[in-house]
XYZ file of C-alpha atoms in Angstrom:
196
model
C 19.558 11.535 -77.564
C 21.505 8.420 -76.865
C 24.675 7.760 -78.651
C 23.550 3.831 -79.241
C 21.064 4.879 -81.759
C 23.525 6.868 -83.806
C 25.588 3.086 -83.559
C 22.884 1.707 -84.982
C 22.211 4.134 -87.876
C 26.210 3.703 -88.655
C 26.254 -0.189 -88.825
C 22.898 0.514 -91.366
C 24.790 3.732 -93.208
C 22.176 5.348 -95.361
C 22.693 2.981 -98.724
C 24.867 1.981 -101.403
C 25.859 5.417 -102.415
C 25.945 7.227 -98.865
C 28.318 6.332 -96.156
C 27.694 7.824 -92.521
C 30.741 8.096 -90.449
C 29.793 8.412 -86.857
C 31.306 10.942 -84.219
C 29.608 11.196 -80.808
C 30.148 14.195 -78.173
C 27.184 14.565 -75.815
C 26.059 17.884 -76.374
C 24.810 19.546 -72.965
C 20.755 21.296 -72.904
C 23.339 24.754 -72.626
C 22.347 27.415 -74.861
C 25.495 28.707 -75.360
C 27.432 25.252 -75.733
C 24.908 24.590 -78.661
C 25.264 27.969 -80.036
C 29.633 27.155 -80.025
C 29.024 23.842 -81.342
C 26.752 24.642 -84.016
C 28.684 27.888 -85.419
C 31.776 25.787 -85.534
C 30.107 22.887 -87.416
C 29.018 25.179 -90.008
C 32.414 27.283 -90.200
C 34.289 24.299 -89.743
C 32.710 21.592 -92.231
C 30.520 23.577 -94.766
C 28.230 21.067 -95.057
C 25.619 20.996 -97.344
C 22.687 19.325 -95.207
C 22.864 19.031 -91.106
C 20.267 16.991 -89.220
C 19.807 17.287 -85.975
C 18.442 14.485 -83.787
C 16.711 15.385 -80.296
C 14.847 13.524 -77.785
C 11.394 14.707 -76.922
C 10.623 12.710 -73.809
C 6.818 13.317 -73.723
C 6.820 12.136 -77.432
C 4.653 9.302 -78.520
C 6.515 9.525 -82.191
C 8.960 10.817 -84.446
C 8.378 14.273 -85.103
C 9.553 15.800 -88.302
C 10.220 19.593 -87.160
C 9.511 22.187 -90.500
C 10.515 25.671 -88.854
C 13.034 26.833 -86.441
C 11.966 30.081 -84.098
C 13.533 32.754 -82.612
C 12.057 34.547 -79.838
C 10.176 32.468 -76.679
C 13.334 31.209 -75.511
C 11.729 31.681 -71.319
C 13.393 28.116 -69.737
C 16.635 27.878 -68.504
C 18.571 25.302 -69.278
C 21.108 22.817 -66.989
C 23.308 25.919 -65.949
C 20.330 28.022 -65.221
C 20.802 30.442 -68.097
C 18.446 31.152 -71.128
C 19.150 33.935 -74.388
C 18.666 37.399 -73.195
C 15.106 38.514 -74.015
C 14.379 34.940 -75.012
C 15.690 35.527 -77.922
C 18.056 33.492 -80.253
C 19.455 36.173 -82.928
C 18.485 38.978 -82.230
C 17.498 40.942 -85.395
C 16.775 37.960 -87.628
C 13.390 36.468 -88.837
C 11.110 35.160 -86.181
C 10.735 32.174 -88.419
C 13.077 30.014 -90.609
C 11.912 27.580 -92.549
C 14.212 24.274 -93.374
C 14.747 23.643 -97.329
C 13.687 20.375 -96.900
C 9.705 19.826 -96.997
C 9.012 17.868 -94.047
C 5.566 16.848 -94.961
C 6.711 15.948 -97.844
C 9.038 13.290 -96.662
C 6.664 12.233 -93.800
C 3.992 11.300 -96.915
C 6.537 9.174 -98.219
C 7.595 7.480 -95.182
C 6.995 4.252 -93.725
C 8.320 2.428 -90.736
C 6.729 -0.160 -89.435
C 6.169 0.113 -85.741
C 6.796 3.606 -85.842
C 4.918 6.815 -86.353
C 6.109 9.809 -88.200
C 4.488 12.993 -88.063
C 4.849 16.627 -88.907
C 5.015 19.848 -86.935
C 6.146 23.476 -87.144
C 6.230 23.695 -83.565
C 9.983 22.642 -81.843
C 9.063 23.815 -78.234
C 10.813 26.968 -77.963
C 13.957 24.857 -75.595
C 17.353 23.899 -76.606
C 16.300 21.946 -79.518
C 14.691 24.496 -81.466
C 17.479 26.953 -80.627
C 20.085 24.712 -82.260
C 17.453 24.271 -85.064
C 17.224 27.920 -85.458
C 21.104 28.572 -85.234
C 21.501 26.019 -87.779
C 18.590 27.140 -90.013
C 19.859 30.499 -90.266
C 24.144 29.163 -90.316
C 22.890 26.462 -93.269
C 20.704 28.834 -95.438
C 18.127 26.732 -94.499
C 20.098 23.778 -95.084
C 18.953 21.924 -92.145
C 16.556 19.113 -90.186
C 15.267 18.285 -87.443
C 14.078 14.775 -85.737
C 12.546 14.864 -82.855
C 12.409 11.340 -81.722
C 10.678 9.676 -78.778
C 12.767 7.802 -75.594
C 13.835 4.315 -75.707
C 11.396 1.899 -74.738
C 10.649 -1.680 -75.195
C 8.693 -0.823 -77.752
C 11.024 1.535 -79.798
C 14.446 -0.207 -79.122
C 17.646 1.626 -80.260
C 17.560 -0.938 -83.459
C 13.926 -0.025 -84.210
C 14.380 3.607 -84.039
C 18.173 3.319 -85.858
C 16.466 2.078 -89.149
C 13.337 4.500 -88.616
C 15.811 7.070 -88.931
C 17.997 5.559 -91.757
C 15.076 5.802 -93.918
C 13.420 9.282 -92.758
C 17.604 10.845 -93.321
C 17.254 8.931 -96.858
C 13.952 10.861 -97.697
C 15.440 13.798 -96.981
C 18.650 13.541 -98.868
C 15.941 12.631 -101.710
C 14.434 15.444 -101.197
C 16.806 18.138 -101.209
C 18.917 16.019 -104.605
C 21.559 15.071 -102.696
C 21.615 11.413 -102.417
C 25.365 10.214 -103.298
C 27.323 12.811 -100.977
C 29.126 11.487 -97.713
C 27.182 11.944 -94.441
C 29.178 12.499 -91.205
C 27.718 12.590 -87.561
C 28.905 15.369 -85.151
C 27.958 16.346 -81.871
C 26.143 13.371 -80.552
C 22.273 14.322 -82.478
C 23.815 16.017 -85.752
C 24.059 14.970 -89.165
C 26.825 16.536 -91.390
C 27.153 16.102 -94.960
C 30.331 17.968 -96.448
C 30.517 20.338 -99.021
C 30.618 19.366 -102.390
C 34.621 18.604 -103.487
C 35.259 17.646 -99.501
């Protein structure tokens, strides 16, 4: 996902009450760099919500992703590696669902000049292994966006407050409105532990 769409959700912040400090690190399609970065921004922060923010290039919208998956990891990514057996953790649920109800939030929101749908299907590459890693690290405490390429049509500005008010729903939705959001790793959403 490009870093000048995370810009643009920073100069909006989230509302009065929120504040979104922005940190950008291109994360790599590399199974194990995600799985590093993702342990470390649960172990590290504690954060109460993460969003994660990926780029589906055949995407026509923004895709609200419900469930995370574990096995039918088959692709390699950029270094030519993929989880052994295609799976992410091995031993865990085949499914985890995030504690924040997509459809619900994709009812409620509307951007003009954007779609927003719902899916419980990631694609089974390096975004729904991060979603699954984080699913299980959070509790469930976790999102993803799947959002569409840059186009003339869906300029970084466009897609910047699409995303403002989809992360707004969502902080509705799990009660969590007035906590302090923080961006790590380039497509991640942090929000810190209550008392941090």
């Amino acid at each position: 996902m490009k870093p000048r769409t995370l810009v643009e959700l920073s100069k909006l912040g989230l509302g009065n009450e929120t504040v979104v400090q922005l940190r950008t690190l291109e994360l790599p399609i590399d199974y194990r760099e995600a799985k590093r970065r993702v342990t470390g921004i649960w172990e590290d922060h504690q954060p109460q919500l993460v969003v994660h923010v990926g780029m589906d290039t055949a995407a026509k919208a923004i895709i609200l992703e419900q469930s995370g998956k574990n096995q039918g990891y088959r692709d390699a990514d950029i270094r030519g590696f993929w989880p052994e057996g295609g799976v992410c953790l091995p031993g865990s649920p085949d499914v985890l669902e995030s504690g924040v109800c997509m459809k619900a939030v994709c009812k409620r929101v509307a951007v003009e000049g954007v779609d927003v749908i719902f899916s419980r299907d990631a694609g089974r590459y390096v975004c729904d292994y991060t979603y699954y890693l984080s699913l299980h690290h959070g509790k469930g405490c976790a999102a993803l966006i799947h959002v569409p390429p840059l186009s003339r049509g869906l300029p970084a500005s466009l897609l910047g407050r699409a995303l403002r008010v989809i992360i707004q729903e969502m902080l509705e939705e799990v009660g969590k409105p007035k906590h302090k959001a923080q961006f790590k790793e380039n497509s991640t959403m942090v929000l810190p532990a209550k008392g941090n």
